[in-house]
Tab-separated table of C-alpha atoms in Angstrom:
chain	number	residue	atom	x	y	z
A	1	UNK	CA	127.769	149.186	164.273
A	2	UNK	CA	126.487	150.107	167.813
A	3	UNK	CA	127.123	153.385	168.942
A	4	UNK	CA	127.549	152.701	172.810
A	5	UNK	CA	125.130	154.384	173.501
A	6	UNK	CA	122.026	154.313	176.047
A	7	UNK	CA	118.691	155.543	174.795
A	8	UNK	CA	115.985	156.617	176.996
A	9	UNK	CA	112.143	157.173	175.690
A	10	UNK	CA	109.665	158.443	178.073
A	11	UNK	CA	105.853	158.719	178.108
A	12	UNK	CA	104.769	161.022	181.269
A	13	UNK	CA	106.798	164.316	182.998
A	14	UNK	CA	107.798	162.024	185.754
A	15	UNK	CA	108.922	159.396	183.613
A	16	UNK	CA	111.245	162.026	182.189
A	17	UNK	CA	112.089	163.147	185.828
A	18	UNK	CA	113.656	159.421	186.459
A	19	UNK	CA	115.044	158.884	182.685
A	20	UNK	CA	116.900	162.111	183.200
A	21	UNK	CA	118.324	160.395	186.681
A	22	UNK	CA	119.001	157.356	185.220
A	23	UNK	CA	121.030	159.122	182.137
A	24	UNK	CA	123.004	161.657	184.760
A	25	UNK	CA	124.133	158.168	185.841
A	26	UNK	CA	124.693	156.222	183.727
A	27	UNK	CA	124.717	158.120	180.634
A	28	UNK	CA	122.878	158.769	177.218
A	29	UNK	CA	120.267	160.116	175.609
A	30	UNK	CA	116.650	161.159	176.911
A	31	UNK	CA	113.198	161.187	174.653
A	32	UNK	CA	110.021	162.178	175.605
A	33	UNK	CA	106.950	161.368	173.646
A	34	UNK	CA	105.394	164.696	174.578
A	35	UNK	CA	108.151	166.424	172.942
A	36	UNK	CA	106.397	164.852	169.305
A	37	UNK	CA	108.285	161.890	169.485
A	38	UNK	CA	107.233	159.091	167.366
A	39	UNK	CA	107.443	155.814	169.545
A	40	UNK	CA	107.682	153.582	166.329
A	41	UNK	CA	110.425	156.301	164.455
A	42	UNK	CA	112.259	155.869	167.745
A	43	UNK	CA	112.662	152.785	168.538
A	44	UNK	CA	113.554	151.794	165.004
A	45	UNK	CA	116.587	154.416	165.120
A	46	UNK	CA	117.531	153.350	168.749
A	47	UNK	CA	117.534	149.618	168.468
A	48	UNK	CA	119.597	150.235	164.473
A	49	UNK	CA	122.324	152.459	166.676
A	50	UNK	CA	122.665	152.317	170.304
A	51	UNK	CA	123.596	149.166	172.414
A	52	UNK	CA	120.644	149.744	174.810
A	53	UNK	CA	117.299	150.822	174.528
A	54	UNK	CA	115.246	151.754	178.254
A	55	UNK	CA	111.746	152.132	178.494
A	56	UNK	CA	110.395	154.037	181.107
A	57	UNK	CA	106.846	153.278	181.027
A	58	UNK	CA	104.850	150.147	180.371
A	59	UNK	CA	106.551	146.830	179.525
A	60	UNK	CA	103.288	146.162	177.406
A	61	UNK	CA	104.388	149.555	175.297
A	62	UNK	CA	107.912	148.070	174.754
A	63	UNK	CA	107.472	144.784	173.944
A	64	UNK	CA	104.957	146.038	171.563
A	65	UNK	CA	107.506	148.589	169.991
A	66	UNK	CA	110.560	146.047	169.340
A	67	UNK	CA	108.839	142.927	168.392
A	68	UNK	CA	109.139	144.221	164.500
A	69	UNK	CA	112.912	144.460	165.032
A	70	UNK	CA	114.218	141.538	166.766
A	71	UNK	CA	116.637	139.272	165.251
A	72	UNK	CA	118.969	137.940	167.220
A	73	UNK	CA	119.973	137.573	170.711
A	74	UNK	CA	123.850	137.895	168.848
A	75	UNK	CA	122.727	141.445	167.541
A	76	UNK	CA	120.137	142.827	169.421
A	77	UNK	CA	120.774	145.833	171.680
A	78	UNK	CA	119.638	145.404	175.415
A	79	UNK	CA	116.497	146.470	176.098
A	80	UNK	CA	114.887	147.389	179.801
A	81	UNK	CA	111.447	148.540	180.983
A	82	UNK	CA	111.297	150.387	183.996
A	83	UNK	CA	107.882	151.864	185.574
A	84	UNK	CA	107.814	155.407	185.926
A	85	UNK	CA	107.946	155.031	189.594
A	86	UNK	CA	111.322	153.587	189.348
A	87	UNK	CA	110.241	150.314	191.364
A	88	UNK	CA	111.253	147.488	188.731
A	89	UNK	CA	113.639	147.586	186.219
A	90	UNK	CA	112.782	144.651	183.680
A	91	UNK	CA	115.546	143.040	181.275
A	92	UNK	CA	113.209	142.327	177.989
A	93	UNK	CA	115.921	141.434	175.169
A	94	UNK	CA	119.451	140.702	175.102
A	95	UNK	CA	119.893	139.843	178.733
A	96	UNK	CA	122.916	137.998	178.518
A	97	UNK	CA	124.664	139.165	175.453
A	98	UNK	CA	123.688	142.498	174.915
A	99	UNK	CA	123.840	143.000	178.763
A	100	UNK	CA	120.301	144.028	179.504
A	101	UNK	CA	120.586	141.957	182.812
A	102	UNK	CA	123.363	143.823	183.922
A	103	UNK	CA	122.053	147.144	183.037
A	104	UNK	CA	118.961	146.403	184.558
A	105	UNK	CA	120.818	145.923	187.839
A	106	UNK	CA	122.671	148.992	187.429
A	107	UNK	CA	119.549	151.195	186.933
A	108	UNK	CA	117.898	148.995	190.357
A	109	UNK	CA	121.150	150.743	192.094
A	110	UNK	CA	120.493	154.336	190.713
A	111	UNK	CA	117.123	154.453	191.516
A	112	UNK	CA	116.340	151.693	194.024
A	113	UNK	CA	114.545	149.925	192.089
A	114	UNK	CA	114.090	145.851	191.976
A	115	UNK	CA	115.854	144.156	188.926
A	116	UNK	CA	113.523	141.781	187.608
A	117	UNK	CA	115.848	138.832	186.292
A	118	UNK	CA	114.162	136.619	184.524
A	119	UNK	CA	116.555	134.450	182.401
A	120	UNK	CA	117.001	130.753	183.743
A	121	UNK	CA	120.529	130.375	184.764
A	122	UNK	CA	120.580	133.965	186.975
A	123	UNK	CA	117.232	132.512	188.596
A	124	UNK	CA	118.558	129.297	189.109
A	125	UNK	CA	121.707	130.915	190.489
A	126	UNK	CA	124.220	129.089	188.088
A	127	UNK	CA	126.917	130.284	185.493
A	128	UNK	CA	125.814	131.593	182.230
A	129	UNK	CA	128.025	130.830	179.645
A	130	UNK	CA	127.192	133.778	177.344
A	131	UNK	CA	127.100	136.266	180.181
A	132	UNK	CA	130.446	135.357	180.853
A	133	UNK	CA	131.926	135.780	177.180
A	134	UNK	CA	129.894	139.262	177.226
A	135	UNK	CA	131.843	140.166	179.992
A	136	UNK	CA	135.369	139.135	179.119
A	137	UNK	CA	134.957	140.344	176.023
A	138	UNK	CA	134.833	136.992	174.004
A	139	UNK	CA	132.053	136.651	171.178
A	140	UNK	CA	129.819	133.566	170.441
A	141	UNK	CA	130.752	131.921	167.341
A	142	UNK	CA	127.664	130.422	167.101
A	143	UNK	CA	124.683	131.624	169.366
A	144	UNK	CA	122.565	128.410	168.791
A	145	UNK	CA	125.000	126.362	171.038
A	146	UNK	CA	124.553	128.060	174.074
A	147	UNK	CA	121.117	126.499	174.793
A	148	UNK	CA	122.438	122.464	175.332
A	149	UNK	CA	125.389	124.400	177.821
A	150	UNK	CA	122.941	126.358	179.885
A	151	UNK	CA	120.345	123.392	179.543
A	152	UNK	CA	123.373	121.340	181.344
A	153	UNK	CA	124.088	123.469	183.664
A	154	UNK	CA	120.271	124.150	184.788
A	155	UNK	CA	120.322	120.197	185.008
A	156	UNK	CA	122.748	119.985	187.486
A	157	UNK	CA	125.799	118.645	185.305
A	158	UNK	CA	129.176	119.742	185.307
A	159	UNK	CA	130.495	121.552	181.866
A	160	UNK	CA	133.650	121.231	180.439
A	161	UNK	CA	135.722	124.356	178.850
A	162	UNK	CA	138.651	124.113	177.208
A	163	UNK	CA	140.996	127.460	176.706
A	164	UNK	CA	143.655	128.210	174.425
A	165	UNK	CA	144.056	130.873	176.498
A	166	UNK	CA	144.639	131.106	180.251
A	167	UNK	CA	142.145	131.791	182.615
A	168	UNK	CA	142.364	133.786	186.134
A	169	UNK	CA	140.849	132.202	188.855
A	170	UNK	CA	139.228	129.977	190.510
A	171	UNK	CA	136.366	128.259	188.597
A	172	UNK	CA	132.672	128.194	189.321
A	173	UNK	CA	131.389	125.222	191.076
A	174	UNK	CA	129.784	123.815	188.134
A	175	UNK	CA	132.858	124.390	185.165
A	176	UNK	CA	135.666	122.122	185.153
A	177	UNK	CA	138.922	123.458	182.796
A	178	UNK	CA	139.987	120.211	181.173
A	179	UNK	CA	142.702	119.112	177.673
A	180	UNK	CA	139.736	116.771	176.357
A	181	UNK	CA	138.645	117.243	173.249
A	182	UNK	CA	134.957	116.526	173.768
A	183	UNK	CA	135.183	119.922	175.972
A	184	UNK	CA	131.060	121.818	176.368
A	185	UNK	CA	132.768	124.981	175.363
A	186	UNK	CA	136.462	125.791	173.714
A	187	UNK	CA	138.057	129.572	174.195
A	188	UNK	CA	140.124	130.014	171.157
A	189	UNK	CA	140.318	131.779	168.044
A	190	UNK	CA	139.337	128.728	165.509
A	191	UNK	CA	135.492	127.190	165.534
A	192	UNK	CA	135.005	123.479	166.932
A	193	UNK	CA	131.477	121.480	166.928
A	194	UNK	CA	130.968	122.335	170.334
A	195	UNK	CA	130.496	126.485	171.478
A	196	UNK	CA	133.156	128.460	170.866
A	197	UNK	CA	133.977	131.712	172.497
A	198	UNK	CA	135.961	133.776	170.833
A	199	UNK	CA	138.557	136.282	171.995
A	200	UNK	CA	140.017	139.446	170.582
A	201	UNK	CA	143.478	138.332	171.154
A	202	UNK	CA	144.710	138.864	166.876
A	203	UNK	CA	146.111	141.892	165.647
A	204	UNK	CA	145.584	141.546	161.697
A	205	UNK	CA	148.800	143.366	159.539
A	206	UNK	CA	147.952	144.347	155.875
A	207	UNK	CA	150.010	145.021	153.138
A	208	UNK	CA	148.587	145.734	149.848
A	209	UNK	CA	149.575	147.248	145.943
A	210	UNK	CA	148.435	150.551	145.492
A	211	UNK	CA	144.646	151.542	144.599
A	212	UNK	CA	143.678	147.935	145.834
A	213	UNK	CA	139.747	148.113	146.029
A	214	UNK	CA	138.094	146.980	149.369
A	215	UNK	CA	136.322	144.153	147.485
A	216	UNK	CA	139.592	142.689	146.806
A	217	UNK	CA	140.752	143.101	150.295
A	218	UNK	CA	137.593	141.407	151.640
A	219	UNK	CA	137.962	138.694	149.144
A	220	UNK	CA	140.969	137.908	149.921
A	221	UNK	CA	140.657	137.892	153.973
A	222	UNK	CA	137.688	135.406	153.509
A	223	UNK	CA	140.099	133.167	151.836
A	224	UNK	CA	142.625	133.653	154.360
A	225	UNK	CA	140.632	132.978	157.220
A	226	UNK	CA	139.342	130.339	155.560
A	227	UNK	CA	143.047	128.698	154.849
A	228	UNK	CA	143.630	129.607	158.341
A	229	UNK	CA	140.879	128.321	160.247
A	230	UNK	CA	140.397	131.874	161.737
A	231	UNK	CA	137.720	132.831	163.225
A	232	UNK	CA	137.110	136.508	161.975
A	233	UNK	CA	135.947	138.157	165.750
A	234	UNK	CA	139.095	136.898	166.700
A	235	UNK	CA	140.558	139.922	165.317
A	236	UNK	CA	140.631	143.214	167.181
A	237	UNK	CA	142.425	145.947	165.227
A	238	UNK	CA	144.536	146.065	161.767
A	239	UNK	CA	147.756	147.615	160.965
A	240	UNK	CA	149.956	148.756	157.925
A	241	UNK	CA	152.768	150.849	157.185
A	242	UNK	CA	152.400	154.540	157.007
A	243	UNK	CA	152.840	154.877	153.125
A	244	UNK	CA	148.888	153.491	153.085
A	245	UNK	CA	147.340	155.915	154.945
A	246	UNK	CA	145.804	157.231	151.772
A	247	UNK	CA	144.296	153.995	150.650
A	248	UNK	CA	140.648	154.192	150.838
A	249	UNK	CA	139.898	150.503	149.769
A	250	UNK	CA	142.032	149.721	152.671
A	251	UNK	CA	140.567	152.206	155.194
A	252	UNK	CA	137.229	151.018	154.549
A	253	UNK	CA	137.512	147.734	154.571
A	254	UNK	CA	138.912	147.928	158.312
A	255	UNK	CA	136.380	150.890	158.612
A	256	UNK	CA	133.279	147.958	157.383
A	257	UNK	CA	134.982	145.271	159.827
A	258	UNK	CA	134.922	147.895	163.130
A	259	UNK	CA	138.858	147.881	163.596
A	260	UNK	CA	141.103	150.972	163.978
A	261	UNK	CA	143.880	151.095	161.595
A	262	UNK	CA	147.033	151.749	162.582
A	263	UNK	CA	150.274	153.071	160.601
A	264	UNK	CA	153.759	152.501	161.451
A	265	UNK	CA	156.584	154.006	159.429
A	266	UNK	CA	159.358	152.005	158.065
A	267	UNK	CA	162.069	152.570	160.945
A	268	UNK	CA	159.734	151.433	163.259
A	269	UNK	CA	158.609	147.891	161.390
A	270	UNK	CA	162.060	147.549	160.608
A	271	UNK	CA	163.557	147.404	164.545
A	272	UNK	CA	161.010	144.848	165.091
A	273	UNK	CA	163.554	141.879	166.132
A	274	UNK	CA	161.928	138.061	164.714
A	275	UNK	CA	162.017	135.792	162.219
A	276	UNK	CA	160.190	137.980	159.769
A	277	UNK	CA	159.750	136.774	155.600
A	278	UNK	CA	162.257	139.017	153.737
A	279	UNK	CA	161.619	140.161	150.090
A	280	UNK	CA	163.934	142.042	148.534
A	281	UNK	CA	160.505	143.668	146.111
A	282	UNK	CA	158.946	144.914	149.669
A	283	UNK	CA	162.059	146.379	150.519
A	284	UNK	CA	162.731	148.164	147.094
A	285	UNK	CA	159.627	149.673	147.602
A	286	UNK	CA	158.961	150.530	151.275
A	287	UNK	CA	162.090	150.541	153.043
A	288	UNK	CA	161.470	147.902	155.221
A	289	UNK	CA	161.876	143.566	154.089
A	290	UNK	CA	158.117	142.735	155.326
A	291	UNK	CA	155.127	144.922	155.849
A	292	UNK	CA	152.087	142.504	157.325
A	293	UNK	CA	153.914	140.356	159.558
A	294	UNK	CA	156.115	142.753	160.881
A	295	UNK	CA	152.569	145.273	161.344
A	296	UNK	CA	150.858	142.760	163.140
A	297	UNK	CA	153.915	142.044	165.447
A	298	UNK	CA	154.069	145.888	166.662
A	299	UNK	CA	150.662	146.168	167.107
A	300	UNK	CA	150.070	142.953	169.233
A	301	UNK	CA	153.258	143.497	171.097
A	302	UNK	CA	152.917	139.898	170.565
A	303	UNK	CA	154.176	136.405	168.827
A	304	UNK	CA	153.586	136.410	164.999
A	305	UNK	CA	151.325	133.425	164.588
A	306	UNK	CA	150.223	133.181	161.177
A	307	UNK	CA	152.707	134.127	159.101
A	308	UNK	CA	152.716	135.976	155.341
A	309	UNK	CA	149.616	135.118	153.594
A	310	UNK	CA	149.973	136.178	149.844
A	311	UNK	CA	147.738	136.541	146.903
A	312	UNK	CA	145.764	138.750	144.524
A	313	UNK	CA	148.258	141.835	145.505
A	314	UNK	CA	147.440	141.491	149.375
A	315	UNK	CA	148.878	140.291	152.174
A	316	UNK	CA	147.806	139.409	155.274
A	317	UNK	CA	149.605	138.286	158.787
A	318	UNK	CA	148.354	137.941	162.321
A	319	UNK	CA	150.064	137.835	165.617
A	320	UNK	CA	148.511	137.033	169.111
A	321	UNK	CA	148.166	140.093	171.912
A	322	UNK	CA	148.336	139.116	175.375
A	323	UNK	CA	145.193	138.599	176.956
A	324	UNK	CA	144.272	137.793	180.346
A	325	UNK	CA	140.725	135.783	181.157
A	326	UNK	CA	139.214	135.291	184.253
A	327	UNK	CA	135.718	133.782	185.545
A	328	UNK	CA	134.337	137.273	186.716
A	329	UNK	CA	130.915	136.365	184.473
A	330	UNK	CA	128.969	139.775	185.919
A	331	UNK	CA	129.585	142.768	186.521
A	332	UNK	CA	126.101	144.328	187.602
């Protein structure tokens, strides 16, 4: 998992000078290979860790130094050159989904440098599709789709989105919001052919038998999504009741999935009001009639909408937080 973090490597004293600026700002770490710092050691540690890596030096030196680790424009940190001067600040990687456009603009406002944007739908001046999921916190369910929606858009077409979801706002001039089914792009928490942007609008409840191993917990939610037709970034955080919190195959499976765990005790599952599924074997044993569904409830503050999911000692619920969309797609 990205740490969140900025990381800033510098080559001269004044390239320091303006890294330090740019990290009083904005924040993170500064480097300096004159300190001993290995370029190659890091850059391997920044781009495994943080969720931006800026270069204040040559572009040549950086493109040079991340080549070996690129992947994925779904996994990649954000990655930004900026002379030493602090005239241009360059998006190289990421620009779009790991945000290197917008930092790049944020570091042009620090330091008064130019932001050198040079992905086709920001030059072009039209929407980007996965700049806008970035921003409102929606993932892309599959990254290879975006091309043939931006390559519509940069031809002058309307696309079509379809949301499970509501959406704030007035649209951009060139999306439509329609109830077709042969939508560009669908917002909602189950895949489609078409590109699907995925909210964090589930909160996942867990119930499990004692000593249950995290293999058997991630087994068992593969099946479930699968059964479900979830889509697994749908889910934002996990809860259980408080008699788990010393379940390690449970904490790290949440741990291994990046969602905080929380616990509620029994009295506060069991003045959840809903149509919950009672057993009488929960209740023997926790003091409350239903553990998962009535978890997930609490922690959405939301409708239960996949109710008790049962098998191999685990079960699994999810109910629906409320979240609110809009077509703000930047924010530098």
């Amino acid at each position: 998992m990205k740490n969140g973090e900025i990381a800033y490597l510098a080559f001269t004293e004044r390239g320091r000078a303006l890294a330090q600026t740019l990290g009083e700002a904005l924040g993170g770490t500064v480097s300096c290979t004159r300190d001993g710092v290995s370029l190659g050691d890091w850059t391997a540690e920044a781009f495994a860790f943080c969720r931006a890596l800026v270069y204040v030096g040559a572009a040549g030196i950086a493109v040079r130094a991340i080549a070996p680790h690129l992947v994925s424009k779904a996994s990649d940190p954000a990655v930004i050159a900026v002379d030493e001067c602090g005239r241009f600040a360059v998006p190289l990687a990421s620009g779009h989904l790991g945000g290197a456009n917008e930092l790049a603009r944020r570091i042009a406002r620090v330091c008064g440098a130019t932001a050198v944007i040079t992905t086709a739908t920001d030059a072009n001046g039209v929407f980007a599709v996965d700049e806008w999921a970035r921003v409102q916190g929606m993932t892309v369910a599959d990254t290879s789709k975006i091309k043939a929606v931006s390559a519509k858009l940069l031809a002058g077409k309307t696309i079509a989105v379809r949301s499970a979801f509501p959406i704030d706002g007035e649209s951009p001039k060139d999306v439509t919001l329609t109830e077709a089914d042969g939508a560009d792009v669908w917002v909602d928490v189950r895949a489609h052919d078409a590109l699907t942007l995925v909210p964090s609008a589930l909160a996942l409840g867990i119930g499990c038998k004692r000593g249950t191993a995290r293999e058997k917990l991630e087994n068992r939610f593969t099946r479930f999504c699968e059964e479900n037709a979830i889509l697994p970034a749908a889910i934002c955080a996990a809860a259980t009741i408080d008699l788990k919190r010393d379940e390690e195959g449970l904490s790290a499976f949440c741990a291994a999935h990046g969602w905080t765990l929380s616990y509620y005790a029994a009295q506060e599952l069991a003045a959840l009001d809903g149509d919950f599924t009672p057993s009488v074997f929960v209740a023997q044993t926790t003091g409350v009639d239903n553990v998962c569904e009535r978890a997930a409830v609490k922690l959405a503050d939301g409708e239960l909408t996949v109710k008790k999911n049962a098998g191999d000692g685990v079960t699994f619920a999810l109910a629906q937080k409320d979240i609110h969309l809009d077509w703000r797609w930047q924010n530098g």
